[in-house]
Coordinates of C-alpha atoms in Angstrom, one line a residue:
X130 CA 25.0 -7.6 -8.3
X131 CA 25.9 -11.3 -9.1
X132 CA 29.4 -12.0 -9.3
X133 CA 30.7 -15.6 -9.5
X134 CA 34.2 -16.1 -10.7
X135 CA 35.8 -14.6 -7.7
X136 CA 33.2 -13.2 -5.5
X137 CA 35.7 -13.6 -2.4
X138 CA 37.9 -11.1 -3.8
X139 CA 35.4 -8.4 -3.5
X140 CA 35.6 -8.1 0.0
X141 CA 37.7 -5.0 -0.6
X142 CA 34.8 -3.2 -1.3
X143 CA 34.4 -1.2 1.6
X144 CA 30.8 0.1 1.3
X145 CA 27.3 0.2 -0.6
X146 CA 24.6 3.6 -0.4
X147 CA 21.7 4.0 -2.2
X148 CA 20.5 7.7 -2.8
X149 CA 16.5 8.1 -4.0
X150 CA 17.4 10.1 -6.7
X151 CA 19.8 12.6 -8.0
X152 CA 19.0 15.7 -6.1
X153 CA 19.6 13.4 -2.8
X154 CA 22.7 12.1 -4.4
X155 CA 23.9 15.8 -4.8
X156 CA 23.4 16.6 -1.6
X157 CA 24.5 13.8 0.3
X158 CA 27.7 12.1 -1.4
X159 CA 28.7 15.1 -3.8
X160 CA 28.7 17.5 -0.7
X161 CA 31.5 15.7 0.6
X162 CA 33.2 15.5 -2.5
X163 CA 32.6 18.8 -4.1
X164 CA 32.4 18.2 -7.4
X165 CA 29.6 18.6 -10.0
X166 CA 27.6 15.8 -11.0
X167 CA 24.6 15.1 -13.5
X168 CA 22.8 12.3 -12.9
X169 CA 22.0 9.8 -16.2
X170 CA 18.6 9.8 -15.1
X171 CA 15.9 10.5 -11.9
X172 CA 16.2 6.3 -10.9
X173 CA 17.6 5.7 -7.4
X174 CA 21.8 5.6 -7.8
X175 CA 23.9 2.7 -6.0
X176 CA 27.3 4.3 -4.9
X177 CA 30.2 1.2 -5.1
X178 CA 33.2 2.9 -2.9
X179 CA 36.1 0.7 -4.1
X180 CA 40.0 0.6 -4.0
X181 CA 41.2 2.0 -7.1
X182 CA 42.6 -1.2 -8.8
X183 CA 39.8 -3.4 -8.3
X184 CA 38.2 -1.6 -11.5
X185 CA 40.3 -4.0 -13.7
X186 CA 38.7 -6.7 -11.6
X187 CA 35.4 -5.5 -11.9
X188 CA 35.7 -5.1 -15.6
X189 CA 36.7 -8.5 -15.9
X190 CA 33.8 -10.2 -13.8
X191 CA 31.1 -7.9 -14.8
X192 CA 30.9 -7.8 -19.0
X193 CA 27.7 -6.0 -18.9
X194 CA 29.4 -2.9 -16.8
X195 CA 29.5 -0.7 -19.7
X196 CA 25.3 -0.8 -19.3
X197 CA 25.7 0.7 -15.7
X198 CA 25.8 4.1 -17.7
X199 CA 28.7 4.5 -14.9
X200 CA 30.1 7.9 -14.5
X201 CA 33.2 8.1 -12.4
X202 CA 34.8 10.6 -10.7
X203 CA 38.5 10.8 -9.2
X204 CA 37.9 11.4 -5.0
X205 CA 41.6 11.8 -3.5
X206 CA 44.4 9.3 -5.1
X207 CA 43.4 6.0 -4.1
X208 CA 39.7 5.5 -4.4
X209 CA 37.1 6.1 -6.7
X210 CA 33.4 6.0 -7.2
X211 CA 31.0 4.3 -9.8
X212 CA 27.2 5.1 -10.0
X213 CA 24.7 2.5 -10.6
X214 CA 21.2 2.7 -11.5
X215 CA 19.3 0.3 -9.5
X216 CA 15.5 -0.5 -9.2
X217 CA 12.9 1.5 -7.1
X218 CA 13.1 -0.1 -3.8
X219 CA 9.8 -1.6 -2.5
X220 CA 8.2 1.2 0.3
X221 CA 7.6 -0.7 3.5
X222 CA 4.7 1.6 6.0
X223 CA 5.1 0.7 9.4
X224 CA 2.3 1.5 12.2
X225 CA 2.9 0.8 15.9
X226 CA 0.4 -1.7 17.6
X227 CA 1.3 -0.1 20.9
X228 CA -1.1 2.8 22.2
X229 CA 0.9 5.7 23.9
X230 CA -1.9 7.9 25.1
X231 CA -5.4 7.3 25.1
X232 CA -6.6 9.4 22.5
X233 CA -8.6 8.3 19.4
X234 CA -6.1 9.8 17.0
X235 CA -3.5 7.5 18.7
X236 CA -5.6 4.2 18.5
X237 CA -4.4 1.3 15.9
X238 CA -7.5 1.9 13.5
X239 CA -6.4 5.6 13.0
X240 CA -2.9 5.0 12.5
X241 CA -3.9 2.3 9.7
X242 CA -6.6 5.3 8.1
X243 CA -3.3 7.6 8.2
X244 CA -1.1 5.2 6.7
X245 CA -3.4 4.3 3.8
X246 CA -3.4 7.8 2.8
X247 CA 0.3 8.2 3.1
X248 CA 0.2 5.1 0.0
X249 CA -1.8 7.5 -2.7
X250 CA -4.1 4.6 -3.6
X251 CA -5.7 6.3 -6.3
X252 CA -2.6 6.5 -8.4
X253 CA -2.8 2.7 -8.4
X254 CA -6.8 1.8 -8.5
X255 CA -8.5 4.3 -9.8
X256 CA -11.1 2.9 -11.8
X257 CA -10.1 -0.7 -11.3
X258 CA -11.7 -3.5 -9.5
X259 CA -9.9 -4.5 -6.6
X260 CA -10.0 -7.9 -4.7
X261 CA -9.3 -7.6 -1.0
X262 CA -7.9 -11.2 -0.6
X263 CA -8.3 -12.3 3.1
X264 CA -8.2 -15.6 5.2
X265 CA -11.1 -15.7 6.9
X266 CA -10.7 -18.8 9.0
X267 CA -13.1 -21.8 9.6
X268 CA -14.6 -24.3 11.7
X269 CA -13.4 -22.9 15.0
X270 CA -10.8 -20.8 14.1
X271 CA -11.4 -17.1 15.7
X272 CA -7.9 -15.1 15.2
X273 CA -9.0 -13.0 12.2
X274 CA -8.5 -9.4 10.8
X275 CA -11.2 -7.4 12.9
X276 CA -13.8 -6.1 10.7
X277 CA -13.4 -2.5 11.2
X278 CA -9.7 -2.6 9.6
X279 CA -11.5 -4.3 6.5
X280 CA -14.1 -1.4 6.5
X281 CA -11.1 1.3 6.9
X282 CA -9.1 -0.9 3.8
X283 CA -12.8 -0.8 1.4
X284 CA -13.7 2.8 2.5
X285 CA -9.6 3.9 1.3
X286 CA -10.0 1.8 -1.9
X287 CA -13.6 3.5 -2.7
X288 CA -12.2 7.0 -1.8
X289 CA -9.5 6.1 -4.3
X290 CA -11.8 5.4 -7.0
X291 CA -11.6 1.4 -6.9
X292 CA -14.5 -1.3 -6.7
X293 CA -13.6 -3.2 -4.0
X294 CA -15.0 -6.8 -3.0
X295 CA -14.0 -8.9 -0.3
X296 CA -12.9 -12.5 -1.4
X297 CA -11.4 -15.6 0.2
X298 CA -12.1 -19.4 -0.6
X299 CA -15.3 -20.3 -2.4
X300 CA -16.5 -22.4 0.8
X301 CA -15.4 -19.5 3.0
X302 CA -18.4 -17.0 2.4
X303 CA -20.3 -18.5 5.5
X304 CA -17.1 -18.8 7.7
X305 CA -16.5 -14.8 6.5
X306 CA -20.6 -14.2 7.6
X307 CA -19.8 -15.8 10.9
X308 CA -17.1 -14.1 11.8
X309 CA -18.8 -10.6 10.8
X310 CA -17.4 -9.8 7.5
X311 CA -20.8 -9.0 5.7
X312 CA -21.7 -6.6 3.0
X313 CA -23.6 -4.1 5.6
X314 CA -20.3 -4.3 8.0
X315 CA -16.9 -4.1 5.4
X316 CA -18.8 -2.2 2.9
X317 CA -18.7 -4.6 0.1
X318 CA -19.5 -7.4 -1.9
X319 CA -18.1 -11.0 -0.2
X320 CA -17.4 -13.6 -2.7
X321 CA -16.0 -16.8 -3.3
X322 CA -12.6 -16.7 -4.5
X323 CA -13.7 -19.7 -7.3
X324 CA -17.3 -19.2 -7.2
X325 CA -20.0 -20.8 -5.4
X326 CA -18.8 -24.4 -6.1
X327 CA -15.1 -23.9 -6.5
X328 CA -15.7 -24.5 -9.9
X329 CA -14.8 -20.6 -11.2
X330 CA -11.2 -21.3 -11.8
X331 CA -8.4 -20.9 -14.6
X332 CA -6.4 -24.0 -15.5
X333 CA -2.8 -23.3 -15.9
X334 CA 0.1 -25.6 -16.6
X335 CA 3.2 -25.3 -14.1
X336 CA 6.7 -26.7 -14.6
X337 CA 6.6 -28.2 -11.0
X338 CA 7.6 -31.8 -10.8
X339 CA 4.1 -33.5 -9.7
X340 CA 2.1 -30.6 -10.3
X341 CA 1.6 -30.4 -14.2
X342 CA -1.4 -28.0 -13.8
X343 CA -3.1 -25.4 -11.1
X344 CA -6.4 -24.0 -10.9
X345 CA -6.5 -20.3 -10.3
X346 CA -9.2 -18.6 -8.6
X347 CA -11.2 -16.9 -11.2
X348 CA -12.3 -14.1 -8.7
X349 CA -9.0 -13.2 -7.8
X350 CA -7.6 -13.5 -11.6
X351 CA -10.0 -11.2 -12.9
X352 CA -9.7 -8.5 -10.5
X353 CA -7.4 -5.8 -11.7
X354 CA -5.6 -5.2 -8.7
X355 CA -5.1 -7.2 -5.9
X356 CA -4.7 -6.4 -2.3
X357 CA -3.4 -9.2 -0.1
X358 CA -4.7 -8.4 3.9
X359 CA -3.1 -11.1 5.7
X360 CA -2.7 -11.4 9.5
X361 CA -0.2 -13.9 11.1
X362 CA -1.1 -17.5 12.2
X363 CA 0.7 -20.4 13.3
X364 CA 1.2 -23.1 10.8
X365 CA 2.4 -26.9 11.3
X366 CA 5.1 -26.9 8.6
X367 CA 6.9 -23.2 9.0
X368 CA 6.0 -22.3 12.7
X369 CA 3.9 -19.0 10.7
X370 CA 2.1 -18.6 7.8
X371 CA 0.7 -14.8 6.2
X372 CA 1.1 -13.2 3.0
X373 CA 2.7 -15.8 1.2
X374 CA 0.5 -18.3 1.9
X375 CA -2.3 -16.1 1.7
X376 CA -1.4 -15.8 -2.5
X377 CA 0.2 -19.3 -2.9
X378 CA -2.5 -21.4 -1.1
X379 CA -5.4 -18.6 -0.9
X380 CA -5.4 -17.9 -4.3
X381 CA -6.1 -21.5 -6.3
X382 CA -9.0 -23.8 -5.9
X383 CA -9.7 -26.5 -3.0
X384 CA -8.4 -29.2 -5.3
X385 CA -5.5 -27.8 -6.3
X386 CA -4.5 -27.3 -2.6
X387 CA -4.9 -30.7 -2.2
X388 CA -2.5 -31.3 -5.4
X389 CA -0.2 -29.3 -3.6
X390 CA 0.1 -31.1 -0.1
X391 CA -0.1 -34.5 -1.8
X392 CA 3.2 -33.5 -3.4
X393 CA 5.0 -34.4 0.3
X394 CA 3.1 -37.3 0.3
X395 CA 5.8 -38.7 -2.5
X396 CA 8.4 -38.7 0.2
X397 CA 7.4 -41.6 2.0
X398 CA 6.3 -45.3 1.2
X399 CA 4.5 -47.4 3.6
X400 CA 5.6 -51.4 2.7
X401 CA 2.4 -52.9 4.2
X402 CA 3.9 -56.5 3.1
X403 CA 6.3 -55.6 5.7
X404 CA 5.2 -53.9 8.2
X405 CA 4.9 -55.4 11.4
X406 CA 2.4 -53.1 13.1
X407 CA 5.1 -52.4 16.2
X408 CA 3.7 -49.1 16.4
X409 CA 7.0 -47.5 16.8
X410 CA 6.7 -45.0 14.0
X411 CA 3.4 -43.7 15.4
X412 CA 5.2 -43.4 19.2
X413 CA 8.3 -41.8 17.2
X414 CA 6.1 -39.3 15.8
X415 CA 6.8 -36.1 17.3
X416 CA 3.4 -34.0 15.9
X417 CA 1.3 -37.3 15.9
X418 CA 0.9 -37.4 12.4
X419 CA 0.5 -41.0 12.1
X420 CA -2.1 -43.2 12.0
X421 CA -3.1 -46.6 10.9
X422 CA -6.7 -46.3 9.3
X423 CA -9.9 -48.9 9.4
X424 CA -8.2 -50.9 6.9
X425 CA -5.1 -51.2 8.7
X426 CA -3.0 -49.0 6.7
X427 CA -0.7 -46.5 7.5
X428 CA -2.0 -42.7 7.0
X429 CA -0.2 -39.2 7.4
X430 CA -1.6 -36.1 8.3
X431 CA -0.2 -33.9 5.6
X432 CA -0.5 -30.5 7.6
X433 CA 1.1 -31.8 11.0
X434 CA 4.3 -33.9 8.9
X435 CA 7.4 -31.6 9.0
X436 CA 9.6 -33.6 7.4
X437 CA 11.7 -34.6 10.5
X438 CA 12.3 -38.6 9.2
X439 CA 11.6 -40.2 12.8
X440 CA 9.3 -42.7 11.5
X441 CA 11.9 -43.7 9.2
X442 CA 14.4 -44.3 11.7
X443 CA 12.2 -45.7 14.0
X444 CA 10.9 -48.3 11.8
X445 CA 12.8 -52.0 12.1

């Protein structure tokens, strides 16, 4: 609920409670009020408890209050309730990594299998091409999702009637094989997200200043469904990277990643004619992101720079 003109005055709203459907609303709320109620639909309902004199205030602040399809029920003399349909909430499932006993069914792979069974994947994936987007690592990076969990996920997608394939950047297929993500192990194809040479892409325009277009990986865009199978990683800018980066940076071409990183370089303008090469900027950088190249020009590592501006303040 967005209330701009007098948001502070809504401090008298006493509580907000969400019921999953009309049945739970009747059991949980109207059991206390002892009143009959027919819900306007089977969608979740949010209940706002507010003082009676604030109804006029809400009507003034929310011109579309009639679109709530609200029914008011008098409850005691000083209060009343408004009922608002709200969108279905995201379902979050959790499996604890802690193993409480030495038992196969208590292991994390077993918990993961049971978690997938409870998601009813067939309703979403049956008959669809399903891209499983991972970050398979590179160079000497070794902290990735164990292949056994990938195989469990692939088998679950197949059991649901989907057609899975594992994907990451075009040059990551060799890295995937090096870490055990082979078709024989994971049970599905392993393909580059943007083809063999990072050229299978779809160009899209954006409204981001300095980034007029992006190239979306073709094998991601072609999928009917996308499972973002991410693991937490350390990150130079944000501290941690996970599912958001796996989509935003992992589903575009390498060239687009370069364009995105280049957005950061526009914040700095090295004036070579004024530089005395005192190296104060280098010594003042807490991450070691600044270097002089072979042409005696400043270069800044866009991955290590965290925009603390110590270099700007250190420059004489």
